DNA sequence: ATGAAAGCGCTAACAT
DNA sequence: ATGTTAGCGCTTTCAT
């Protein structure tokens, strides 16, 4: 690989001149500039980013830690991040925390060592002190999807409580009185908020909160599958269920399918987070859609702004969710949304 | 951030000693080692990877370029890569090429400048010369999913032709004689191979190859949607269709759904690449499953081996696909696979 | 068993 | 308008 020295020699100039031509950081006569550019082309020179990073003690790399890249929610978020970063000529270091604090810690340490300019992440802990040390180190961090209690940094989240409330209110409106909840672990902020929304909706509808209908599992497909089976095995199962994420919903549908139960007659269902295949299911799925791409893009934008102006006041952007009513929640076919989401 | 100098000062040793303690690269007396380790802990020292990379002119970063992170195929591949890399203490720089050569070029250049130790990528071009310059630069590259014609480096792919052949043979076995193909662009190797498999199966079944039943679009959901509509608008539509990837299949199902057509009676369907929701669809979907996680993990393993032994002969691993027969291809319910894949 | 010092490739302050 | 050079934080050769 050609270095700046090679280019300088080839063009018979100093390395400073080459650097300034490359970065446009000072005036260079046309003649010299052309000579340098020719040398760069001839040698196929590309500035070594590692050296540049070391020298300027800053990189053009952003670390991204997501909970589970295999959950379609996150690729879409990542895609939003990537598009914004790419336009700003940043690159993206990716890690999966697996909803796991230890793994998240490992990645955070790695990202710091890699000298990333900033970090966008889905916090695995609700405890801010977990990140305090990191925040002190001065690396800007943007929390997405959820923010630890008392998080002082930038954040982009969605209206989880409102989204859940809308969903459950809709079920109540359909006449359901025993409504189940399949949720993730309460330590995770989004799960907590969605559960609160569920409870608020019940209260608003003058319905009792029945503990046996509220289940917390992991946010995975198997969790949804097993938990729906638990609900169905109750002496008096719910007639409708709100499920707090997409993969758990898939597992739950699987459980219904195996027992030959039909939505919405045997069980009405609303899931959280829309998915491309909601429309192609046995019964099209009512969901609370999240603006996933915007979530990522907004987070990236906040981060880039902070990089430009470090002392900006921190901002917490809360995006809206949208209840997409389809057949699984028990509405006449006529009003069903069958549009293709792409 | 504490540097090696700070640690050396705190422990009253030279920076060389600190370096050797950190890396275990030479014998250090117990006493000194402990002193250094204490200093490291006290200062919360973490070696600066950027400096380390510059000095050793090699990084512990692997670049990964995938076609489309929003296609569930790729997150699973990425996950396989990540797990192997993480165990070896490498990190992962990610980019989406969008099936787009220009964007791929951009990322390749960036990755080279970032000094990645190696690259795992889904080639957007079938033309090896596109990558020759890069290969010469000595950065090990592993092609996944598809390899350019004459690709000399490491590669991990699947038996696309065989997979397609199995699928179409199965449809023929169900009595179908007009079988459509919805495929990606032929310039993409996987599309070409799957198309060949389709044709081979027809030939083996003594069936004619009917051009109007063969359609090439992009590998996206909208492409599948529009193309299925085209097939359905034919004077004599096919009775079965083989669709060469997962997202196009979803689009095609969408098209059927809108016209109130039922699988497999009105149209039998087999998709390529299994998806978690295949089972929860209106009619469970028969698919040609690819070992996505293994694809990624194998690629990462090949790359790490090459990093260790650069002159290893290059290897092309071809993984098997598996036809998962479910209801959409027109088999009795009794034999349908309803297992949960997680 | 440990230390001193060169140098990776670049940027930028300080020359001229 | 261009050149010289220090130094970013580390690894590693050469000394002792």
XYZ file of C-alpha atoms (C1' of nucleotides) in Angstrom:
716
model
C 0.000 0.000 0.000
C 1.316 3.407 -0.990
C 1.840 5.860 1.872
C 1.903 9.614 1.983
C 5.684 9.446 1.684
C 5.521 7.577 -1.598
C 3.152 10.129 -3.006
C 5.359 12.997 -1.811
C 8.395 11.434 -3.439
C 6.574 10.709 -6.674
C 5.297 14.281 -6.876
C 8.542 15.777 -5.544
C 6.835 17.656 -2.739
C 6.755 17.360 1.029
C 4.368 15.110 2.839
C 2.734 18.196 4.327
C 1.751 19.310 0.861
C 0.266 15.940 0.078
C -1.703 16.007 3.303
C -3.015 19.454 2.507
C -3.992 18.484 -0.992
C -5.853 15.466 0.304
C -7.659 17.386 3.017
C -7.966 20.752 1.321
C -6.578 22.357 4.461
C -4.484 25.031 2.832
C -3.887 26.744 -0.428
C -1.813 24.838 -2.950
C -0.860 26.140 -6.388
C -2.687 24.565 -9.259
C 0.469 23.116 -10.687
C 1.577 21.386 -7.505
C -1.904 20.211 -6.706
C -2.212 18.563 -10.061
C 1.140 16.907 -9.703
C 0.115 15.513 -6.344
C -3.224 14.328 -7.614
C -1.555 12.572 -10.483
C 0.806 10.826 -8.096
C -2.131 9.804 -5.917
C -3.901 8.337 -8.901
C -0.812 6.575 -10.191
C -0.036 4.977 -6.875
C -3.670 4.318 -6.024
C -3.002 6.058 -2.745
C -5.581 5.997 0.004
C -4.828 7.755 3.278
C -4.376 5.260 6.059
C -7.315 5.874 8.332
C -5.665 4.213 11.257
C -2.776 6.658 11.197
C -5.117 9.526 10.668
C -7.225 8.424 13.583
C -4.257 8.083 15.856
C -2.935 11.479 14.959
C -6.218 13.307 15.251
C -7.302 11.130 18.181
C -10.728 10.805 16.686
C -12.201 8.323 14.274
C -14.978 8.429 11.765
C -16.441 5.270 13.174
C -19.644 4.946 15.159
C -20.277 1.950 17.360
C -23.741 0.434 17.290
C -24.921 -2.131 19.799
C -28.325 -3.681 19.263
C -30.128 -6.277 21.324
C -30.788 -8.822 18.628
C -30.010 -8.362 14.974
C -32.186 -11.372 14.199
C -35.257 -9.515 15.326
C -36.436 -7.647 12.190
C -36.936 -4.549 14.305
C -33.215 -3.974 14.567
C -32.038 -4.359 10.973
C -34.446 -1.640 10.063
C -33.093 0.586 12.824
C -29.541 -0.226 11.776
C -30.398 0.596 8.211
C -31.636 4.019 9.285
C -28.427 4.611 11.189
C -26.266 3.421 8.340
C -27.830 5.626 5.720
C -27.302 8.748 7.771
C -23.771 7.790 8.763
C -22.770 6.880 5.266
C -23.854 10.223 3.937
C -21.613 11.812 6.549
C -18.763 9.434 5.696
C -18.806 7.555 8.926
C -18.600 3.806 9.206
C -20.451 1.517 11.526
C -19.045 -0.972 14.014
C -21.764 -3.423 14.964
C -22.362 -5.643 17.954
C -25.238 -7.710 19.335
C -25.728 -7.573 23.061
C -28.227 -10.434 23.082
C -30.229 -8.550 25.723
C -27.278 -9.384 27.910
C -25.516 -6.898 30.128
C -22.212 -8.750 30.227
C -22.048 -8.890 26.478
C -23.004 -5.262 26.233
C -20.188 -4.336 28.613
C -17.743 -6.264 26.508
C -18.807 -4.417 23.391
C -18.764 -1.043 25.059
C -15.199 -1.652 26.207
C -14.190 -2.777 22.740
C -15.794 0.233 21.128
C -14.009 2.544 23.499
C -10.701 0.865 22.746
C -11.440 1.154 19.046
C -11.760 4.856 19.652
C -15.189 5.204 18.108
C -16.380 8.769 17.773
C -19.733 7.919 19.275
C -22.054 5.112 20.239
C -25.671 4.323 19.485
C -27.051 1.535 21.624
C -30.061 -0.155 23.123
C -29.246 -0.103 26.848
C -29.462 -3.527 28.439
C -29.616 -2.041 31.889
C -32.104 0.379 33.364
C -29.446 1.537 35.799
C -27.693 4.707 34.649
C -24.732 4.131 36.907
C -23.887 1.264 34.578
C -23.003 3.850 31.936
C -21.816 6.740 34.075
C -18.161 5.896 33.808
C -18.531 5.688 30.107
C -20.339 8.964 29.776
C -17.577 10.618 31.775
C -15.034 9.381 29.258
C -16.634 11.868 26.915
C -17.717 9.537 24.138
C -21.150 10.726 23.046
C -23.785 8.055 23.418
C -27.298 7.929 22.075
C -29.726 5.502 23.672
C -32.317 4.043 21.333
C -35.485 2.058 21.862
C -35.200 2.597 25.601
C -33.315 4.828 28.010
C -32.144 3.984 31.522
C -33.943 5.788 34.331
C -32.373 9.207 34.735
C -30.436 8.923 31.473
C -29.006 12.363 30.856
C -27.711 11.838 27.327
C -29.418 11.882 23.976
C -32.101 9.329 23.347
C -34.636 8.278 20.759
C -37.525 6.150 21.884
C -41.143 5.536 20.952
C -44.353 6.083 22.872
C -44.480 2.612 24.309
C -47.097 3.337 26.894
C -49.371 5.095 24.448
C -48.895 2.361 21.865
C -49.811 -0.367 24.318
C -52.726 1.635 25.602
C -54.108 2.106 22.100
C -53.848 -1.590 21.430
C -55.553 -2.706 24.602
C -58.205 0.007 24.353
C -58.964 -1.283 20.892
C -59.409 -4.801 22.241
C -61.679 -3.527 24.977
C -63.646 -1.700 22.303
C -64.143 -5.035 20.583
C -65.869 -6.258 23.726
C -63.026 -8.217 25.332
C -62.978 -8.309 29.092
C -60.263 -10.890 29.774
C -57.203 -9.601 27.971
C -53.860 -11.326 28.351
C -50.443 -9.728 28.176
C -47.331 -11.481 26.959
C -44.436 -9.221 27.750
C -40.658 -9.187 28.005
C -38.738 -8.907 31.275
C -39.857 -5.909 33.318
C -36.272 -4.781 33.893
C -36.238 -3.738 30.272
C -37.720 -0.267 30.023
C -39.829 -0.885 26.950
C -41.431 -3.889 28.606
C -42.190 -1.876 31.697
C -43.761 0.942 29.712
C -45.840 -1.357 27.557
C -47.086 -3.116 30.644
C -48.030 0.204 32.188
C -49.927 1.086 29.020
C -51.751 -2.223 29.215
C -52.736 -1.602 32.810
C -53.767 1.984 32.158
C -56.052 0.859 29.368
C -57.679 -1.730 31.619
C -58.179 0.843 34.338
C -59.585 3.339 31.855
C -61.984 0.640 30.718
C -62.959 -0.157 34.338
C -61.584 -3.644 33.921
C -59.753 -5.507 36.685
C -56.031 -6.236 36.389
C -55.819 -10.000 36.597
C -52.306 -11.161 37.534
C -52.609 -14.619 36.016
C -53.217 -13.033 32.614
C -49.989 -11.049 32.763
C -46.883 -12.983 31.768
C -43.289 -11.915 31.473
C -40.902 -13.985 29.407
C -37.999 -13.117 27.128
C -38.498 -11.156 23.922
C -37.965 -14.220 21.732
C -40.160 -16.450 19.627
C -39.931 -19.439 21.939
C -40.917 -17.224 24.854
C -44.085 -16.190 23.057
C -44.839 -19.762 22.099
C -44.502 -21.159 25.590
C -46.316 -18.301 27.231
C -49.298 -18.470 24.907
C -49.536 -22.139 25.771
C -49.551 -21.220 29.452
C -52.379 -18.767 28.910
C -54.351 -21.306 26.912
C -53.925 -23.856 29.650
C -55.560 -21.606 32.233
C -58.906 -22.681 33.624
C -60.297 -19.526 32.101
C -58.038 -18.320 29.285
C -58.158 -14.753 27.982
C -60.262 -14.026 24.907
C -57.689 -11.564 23.590
C -53.966 -11.055 24.078
C -51.657 -8.135 23.627
C -48.086 -9.213 22.900
C -45.300 -6.776 23.478
C -43.019 -7.578 20.567
C -42.925 -9.087 17.111
C -41.037 -12.335 17.680
C -43.071 -13.301 20.725
C -46.176 -12.690 18.643
C -44.946 -15.127 16.050
C -44.417 -17.742 18.737
C -47.874 -17.113 20.113
C -49.472 -17.511 16.697
C -47.579 -20.734 16.360
C -49.139 -21.973 19.591
C -52.639 -21.058 18.408
C -52.033 -22.683 15.072
C -50.978 -25.939 16.675
C -54.178 -26.104 18.676
C -56.278 -25.219 15.682
C -57.512 -22.071 17.366
C -58.553 -19.200 15.136
C -58.000 -15.484 15.351
C -59.912 -13.496 16.262
C -62.778 -15.838 17.202
C -60.908 -18.071 19.641
C -58.310 -15.484 20.501
C -57.955 -11.898 19.344
C -54.355 -10.756 18.994
C -52.435 -7.529 18.750
C -48.673 -7.475 18.463
C -46.201 -4.701 19.093
C -43.969 -3.700 16.182
C -45.195 -4.216 12.662
C -43.511 -6.735 10.356
C -43.605 -7.186 6.599
C -45.328 -10.518 6.915
C -48.171 -9.285 9.160
C -50.325 -9.135 6.074
C -49.600 -12.627 4.818
C -50.403 -14.464 8.022
C -53.192 -16.958 8.398
C -55.109 -13.984 9.718
C -53.556 -10.586 9.017
C -52.110 -9.278 12.214
C -53.099 -6.109 14.001
C -49.956 -4.436 15.283
C -48.632 -1.346 16.950
C -46.189 -0.157 14.308
C -42.963 1.536 15.322
C -41.068 3.941 13.084
C -37.976 1.744 13.088
C -36.046 3.339 10.266
C -36.722 6.813 11.631
C -35.624 5.637 15.047
C -32.198 4.756 13.687
C -31.902 7.724 11.379
C -32.874 10.151 14.122
C -30.397 8.637 16.543
C -27.623 8.953 13.979
C -28.569 12.533 13.285
C -28.548 13.441 16.959
C -25.153 11.849 17.319
C -23.634 13.650 14.368
C -24.992 16.940 15.655
C -23.451 16.337 19.026
C -20.143 15.439 17.446
C -20.223 18.790 15.744
C -21.348 20.600 18.884
C -20.416 18.637 21.970
C -22.011 20.997 24.457
C -25.434 20.905 22.917
C -28.159 20.312 25.465
C -29.125 16.658 25.412
C -32.307 15.751 23.641
C -34.772 12.958 24.058
C -36.859 12.410 20.950
C -39.999 10.350 21.411
C -41.544 9.041 18.214
C -45.145 8.025 17.777
C -46.444 4.540 17.211
C -49.379 3.714 15.017
C -52.072 1.114 15.564
C -52.519 -0.813 12.326
C -55.859 -2.539 12.638
C -56.072 -5.752 10.654
C -58.126 -8.892 11.082
C -56.522 -10.548 14.102
C -58.034 -8.101 16.536
C -61.542 -8.836 15.398
C -62.660 -6.115 13.071
C -64.737 -6.663 9.954
C -62.657 -7.490 6.906
C -63.840 -4.352 5.145
C -61.756 -2.050 7.292
C -58.662 -4.191 7.162
C -55.405 -2.638 6.052
C -53.932 -4.687 3.247
C -51.354 -2.255 1.981
C -47.858 -3.432 1.169
C -45.314 -1.949 3.519
C -41.848 -1.764 2.027
C -8.155 8.199 29.014
C -5.090 6.683 30.630
C -2.256 5.747 28.269
C 0.521 3.255 28.560
C 2.762 6.046 29.805
C 0.491 6.803 32.731
C 0.453 3.175 33.713
C 4.232 2.948 33.431
C 4.678 6.000 35.606
C 2.177 4.791 38.183
C 3.896 1.414 38.398
C 7.401 2.864 38.104
C 8.339 0.688 35.178
C 9.025 1.308 31.496
C 6.305 1.369 28.921
C 7.879 -1.716 27.384
C 7.168 -3.633 30.546
C 3.582 -2.507 30.600
C 3.167 -3.579 27.022
C 4.606 -6.978 27.782
C 2.402 -7.448 30.795
C -0.657 -6.566 28.762
C 0.236 -8.865 25.914
C 2.041 -11.587 27.810
C 4.881 -11.306 25.315
C 7.765 -11.832 27.669
C 8.572 -12.984 31.124
C 7.900 -10.478 33.890
C 8.614 -11.110 37.553
C 5.579 -11.684 39.698
C 6.224 -8.600 41.713
C 6.469 -6.224 38.764
C 3.566 -7.821 36.999
C 1.349 -7.319 39.981
C 2.404 -3.714 40.313
C 1.569 -3.103 36.694
C -1.755 -4.861 36.931
C -2.669 -2.805 39.946
C -1.809 0.384 38.075
C -3.915 -0.760 35.129
C -6.860 -1.400 37.382
C -6.454 1.874 39.259
C -6.275 3.927 36.099
C -8.878 1.863 34.281
C -6.374 1.549 31.478
C -7.381 0.101 28.151
C -4.810 -0.150 25.382
C -5.638 2.213 22.561
C -6.498 -0.052 19.693
C -5.880 2.617 17.131
C -2.281 3.040 18.200
C -1.833 -0.679 18.441
C -3.215 -1.106 14.973
C -0.971 1.526 13.510
C 2.100 0.091 15.100
C 1.393 -3.486 14.172
C -0.119 -2.450 10.861
C -2.944 -4.870 11.348
C -6.268 -4.516 13.041
C -8.585 -6.887 14.773
C -11.465 -5.661 12.703
C -13.244 -7.566 9.965
C -15.281 -5.765 7.352
C -18.610 -7.291 6.396
C -20.609 -6.157 3.407
C -24.040 -7.660 2.914
C -26.574 -7.009 0.202
C -29.518 -6.075 2.345
C -29.607 -6.234 6.109
C -33.384 -5.903 5.986
C -33.696 -9.271 4.343
C -33.831 -11.734 7.274
C -31.362 -13.937 5.463
C -28.518 -11.561 6.197
C -28.961 -10.837 9.889
C -28.702 -14.536 10.474
C -25.529 -14.723 8.398
C -24.141 -11.691 10.196
C -24.962 -13.283 13.501
C -22.963 -16.351 12.550
C -20.028 -14.197 11.576
C -20.254 -12.136 14.716
C -20.266 -15.050 17.105
C -17.135 -16.535 15.608
C -15.362 -13.201 15.424
C -16.265 -12.242 18.936
C -14.838 -15.437 20.307
C -11.589 -14.581 18.523
C -11.745 -10.997 19.795
C -12.347 -9.412 16.456
C -14.897 -6.711 15.832
C -17.170 -6.260 12.872
C -17.484 -3.278 10.564
C -20.760 -3.519 8.698
C -22.034 -2.129 5.434
C -25.020 -2.702 3.158
C -24.301 -2.722 -0.527
C -27.968 -2.637 -1.494
C -27.222 -5.059 -4.328
C -25.391 -2.096 -5.793
C -21.892 -2.221 -7.200
C -21.142 1.460 -6.692
C -22.089 1.254 -3.060
C -20.077 -1.912 -2.665
C -17.023 -0.202 -4.132
C -17.410 2.647 -1.716
C -17.510 0.273 1.214
C -14.584 -1.771 -0.008
C -12.485 1.375 -0.289
C -13.537 2.475 3.177
C -12.760 -0.898 4.657
C -9.343 -0.899 3.091
C -8.636 2.568 4.449
C -9.829 1.431 7.853
C -7.196 -1.244 7.612
C -9.503 -4.162 8.267
C -7.729 -7.461 8.696
C -10.101 -9.171 6.303
C -13.376 -8.873 4.499
C -16.446 -11.076 4.236
C -18.819 -9.966 1.536
C -21.600 -10.872 -0.852
C -20.114 -9.900 -4.228
C -22.364 -7.577 -6.187
C -20.501 -8.301 -9.374
C -19.956 -11.569 -11.157
C -16.809 -10.138 -12.704
C -13.659 -11.138 -10.806
C -11.644 -8.313 -12.303
C -13.779 -6.032 -10.182
C -11.996 -7.419 -7.131
C -8.593 -8.257 -8.547
C -6.945 -5.047 -7.475
C -8.271 -5.589 -4.035
C -7.096 -9.146 -3.816
C -3.638 -8.015 -4.859
C -3.555 -5.613 -1.943
C -3.332 -8.719 0.185
C -6.414 -8.253 2.320
C -7.998 -11.675 2.647
C -11.535 -11.769 1.336
C -14.181 -14.407 1.738
C -17.108 -14.366 -0.662
C -20.394 -15.549 0.794
C -23.720 -16.481 -0.718
C -22.231 -16.214 -4.195
C -18.790 -16.049 -5.796
C -17.787 -14.253 -8.990
C -16.924 -16.468 -11.930
C -13.332 -17.552 -11.549
C -13.112 -16.322 -7.971
C -9.858 -17.655 -6.627
C -10.274 -16.765 -2.959
C -12.157 -18.400 -0.163
C -15.886 -18.702 -0.509
C -18.901 -20.162 1.235
C -22.021 -20.731 -0.794
C -24.977 -23.073 -0.855
C -26.142 -25.584 -3.405
C -28.407 -23.199 -5.208
C -28.906 -25.326 -8.258
C -29.660 -28.427 -6.268
C -31.999 -26.523 -3.962
C -33.972 -25.087 -6.855
C -34.035 -28.433 -8.587
C -35.435 -30.142 -5.500
C -38.137 -27.535 -5.195
C -39.259 -27.706 -8.809
C -39.013 -31.490 -8.906
C -41.302 -31.560 -5.899
C -43.826 -29.373 -7.712
C -43.657 -31.618 -10.753
C -44.213 -34.551 -8.433
C -47.407 -32.854 -7.290
C -48.612 -32.946 -10.859
C -47.847 -29.419 -11.949
C -46.942 -28.878 -15.594
C -46.921 -25.079 -15.843
C -44.506 -23.904 -13.217
C -43.564 -20.260 -12.964
C -40.265 -18.842 -11.768
C -39.877 -15.520 -10.032
C -36.190 -14.836 -9.820
C -33.699 -12.055 -9.117
C -31.474 -10.476 -11.767
C -29.477 -13.071 -13.682
C -26.262 -11.139 -13.226
C -26.357 -12.219 -9.619
C -24.835 -15.666 -9.359
C -27.361 -17.135 -6.996
C -30.180 -16.105 -9.320
C -28.423 -17.691 -12.247
C -27.836 -20.947 -10.412
C -31.373 -21.152 -9.107
C -32.680 -20.556 -12.577
C -30.483 -23.309 -13.924
C -31.818 -25.626 -11.243
C -35.346 -24.734 -12.252
C -34.628 -25.493 -15.895
C -32.818 -28.721 -15.097
C -35.772 -29.943 -13.118
C -38.141 -29.157 -15.971
C -35.900 -30.963 -18.417
C -35.584 -33.939 -16.099
C -39.360 -33.998 -15.891
C -39.655 -33.780 -19.689
C -41.442 -30.481 -19.342
C -40.968 -27.585 -21.763
C -39.212 -24.414 -20.670
C -41.766 -21.691 -21.230
C -40.167 -18.231 -21.406
C -43.265 -16.302 -20.405
C -43.330 -18.176 -17.095
C -39.807 -17.116 -16.214
C -39.511 -13.656 -14.716
C -36.523 -11.767 -13.424
C -37.019 -8.866 -11.063
C -35.112 -7.554 -8.061
C -34.803 -9.587 -4.882
C -37.253 -7.381 -2.994
C -40.783 -7.735 -1.750
C -42.256 -5.293 -4.245
C -40.534 -7.179 -7.051
C -42.236 -10.403 -6.008
C -45.567 -8.667 -5.657
C -45.507 -7.095 -9.089
C -44.159 -10.159 -10.788
C -46.735 -12.492 -9.317
C -49.363 -10.106 -10.620
C -47.805 -10.338 -14.064
C -47.929 -14.113 -13.954
C -51.532 -14.075 -12.803
C -52.455 -11.739 -15.634
C -51.201 -14.175 -18.252
C -53.770 -15.748 -20.514
C -52.702 -19.060 -19.061
C -51.093 -18.515 -15.641
C -48.886 -21.153 -14.040
C -50.448 -23.513 -11.503
C -47.349 -23.428 -9.339
C -44.495 -20.983 -8.844
C -41.010 -21.299 -7.506
C -39.717 -18.048 -6.049
C -36.019 -17.573 -5.643
C -35.875 -15.675 -2.367
C -37.782 -14.978 0.799
C -38.819 -11.348 0.365
C -40.064 -11.853 -3.179
C -42.096 -14.775 -1.859
C -43.745 -12.523 0.662
C -44.649 -10.075 -2.079
C -46.033 -12.877 -4.205
C -48.189 -14.154 -1.355
C -49.447 -10.634 -0.927
C -50.528 -10.603 -4.562
C -52.370 -13.909 -4.183
C -54.010 -12.733 -1.002
C -55.335 -9.599 -2.653
C -56.986 -11.613 -5.389
C -58.395 -14.079 -2.922
C -56.459 -16.915 -4.477
C -55.572 -19.839 -2.265
C -52.442 -21.904 -1.921
C -51.972 -24.551 -3.047
C -55.265 -24.982 -4.909
C -55.119 -21.845 -7.054
C -51.363 -21.589 -6.954
C -48.807 -23.853 -5.356
C -45.779 -22.020 -4.004
C -42.248 -22.808 -2.933
C -39.901 -20.119 -1.725
C -36.142 -20.108 -1.416
C -34.722 -19.472 2.043
C -36.753 -20.377 5.067
C -38.101 -17.725 7.403
C -39.419 -17.905 10.965
C -42.886 -16.914 9.868
C -43.214 -19.561 7.139
C -45.247 -21.572 9.591
C -47.674 -18.851 10.591
C -48.710 -17.834 7.106
C -52.207 -18.155 5.751
C -50.923 -21.425 4.369
C -47.626 -22.637 5.809
C -44.954 -22.107 3.231
C -42.812 -24.761 1.637
C -39.277 -23.454 1.366
C -35.769 -24.384 0.412
C -33.989 -23.672 3.694
C -30.455 -22.341 3.688
C -28.044 -22.801 6.573
C -27.713 -19.065 7.075
C -26.020 -19.027 10.447
C -23.561 -21.698 9.348
C -22.872 -19.733 6.198
C -21.691 -16.790 8.250
C -19.904 -18.807 10.879
C -18.059 -20.844 8.272
C -16.993 -17.750 6.389
C -15.645 -16.212 9.571
C -13.800 -19.387 10.405
C -12.211 -19.577 6.978
C -11.129 -15.991 7.279
C -9.591 -16.414 10.707
C -7.717 -19.475 9.510
C -6.358 -17.558 6.567
C -5.302 -14.715 8.823
C -3.328 -17.223 10.813
C -1.919 -18.943 7.715
C -1.993 -16.580 4.750
C -0.668 -19.068 2.223
C -3.312 -21.660 2.855
C -4.825 -22.982 -0.335
C -8.107 -21.242 -0.931
C -11.229 -23.147 -0.141
C -14.741 -23.035 -1.445
C -17.222 -24.534 0.978
C -20.609 -25.406 -0.471
C -23.342 -26.018 2.083
C -26.480 -28.020 1.508
C -29.982 -26.700 1.351
C -33.007 -28.535 2.647
C -36.480 -28.693 1.179
C -38.979 -28.083 3.954
C -42.283 -29.334 2.648
C -45.261 -27.550 4.142
C -48.751 -26.893 2.888
C -48.201 -24.274 0.190
C -46.777 -26.769 -2.256
C -49.824 -28.982 -2.069
C -49.106 -31.896 0.180
C -51.574 -33.384 2.620
C -51.624 -31.648 5.984
C -50.549 -34.843 7.728
C -46.985 -34.622 6.486
C -46.633 -30.923 7.087
C -43.709 -29.683 9.133
C -45.002 -27.527 11.988
C -41.910 -27.419 14.098
C -40.740 -24.166 15.619
C -37.467 -23.031 14.168
C -35.605 -20.660 16.457
C 14.463 -9.544 33.974
C 13.866 -4.895 32.421
C 14.628 -0.427 29.823
C 15.566 2.898 25.867
C 14.258 4.208 21.712
C 12.809 3.727 16.870
C 9.038 4.133 14.074
C 4.072 2.783 12.153
C 1.457 7.076 8.712
C -0.496 10.822 9.422
C -1.811 16.088 10.938
C -0.659 20.549 12.207
C 2.194 23.898 14.519
C 6.071 26.251 13.318
C 9.257 27.515 10.088
C 10.851 29.981 5.654
C 3.186 28.914 -1.284
C 5.620 25.106 0.576
C 8.750 22.487 3.800
C 10.441 20.543 8.466
C 9.340 18.230 12.280
C 7.043 16.804 16.648
C 4.192 13.585 18.316
C -0.480 10.657 18.628
C 0.094 5.460 21.759
C 1.678 1.584 20.963
C 5.012 -2.795 19.719
C 9.360 -4.564 19.274
C 14.384 -4.550 18.464
C 18.394 -3.862 20.607
C 20.834 -2.986 24.910
C 22.108 -3.923 29.549
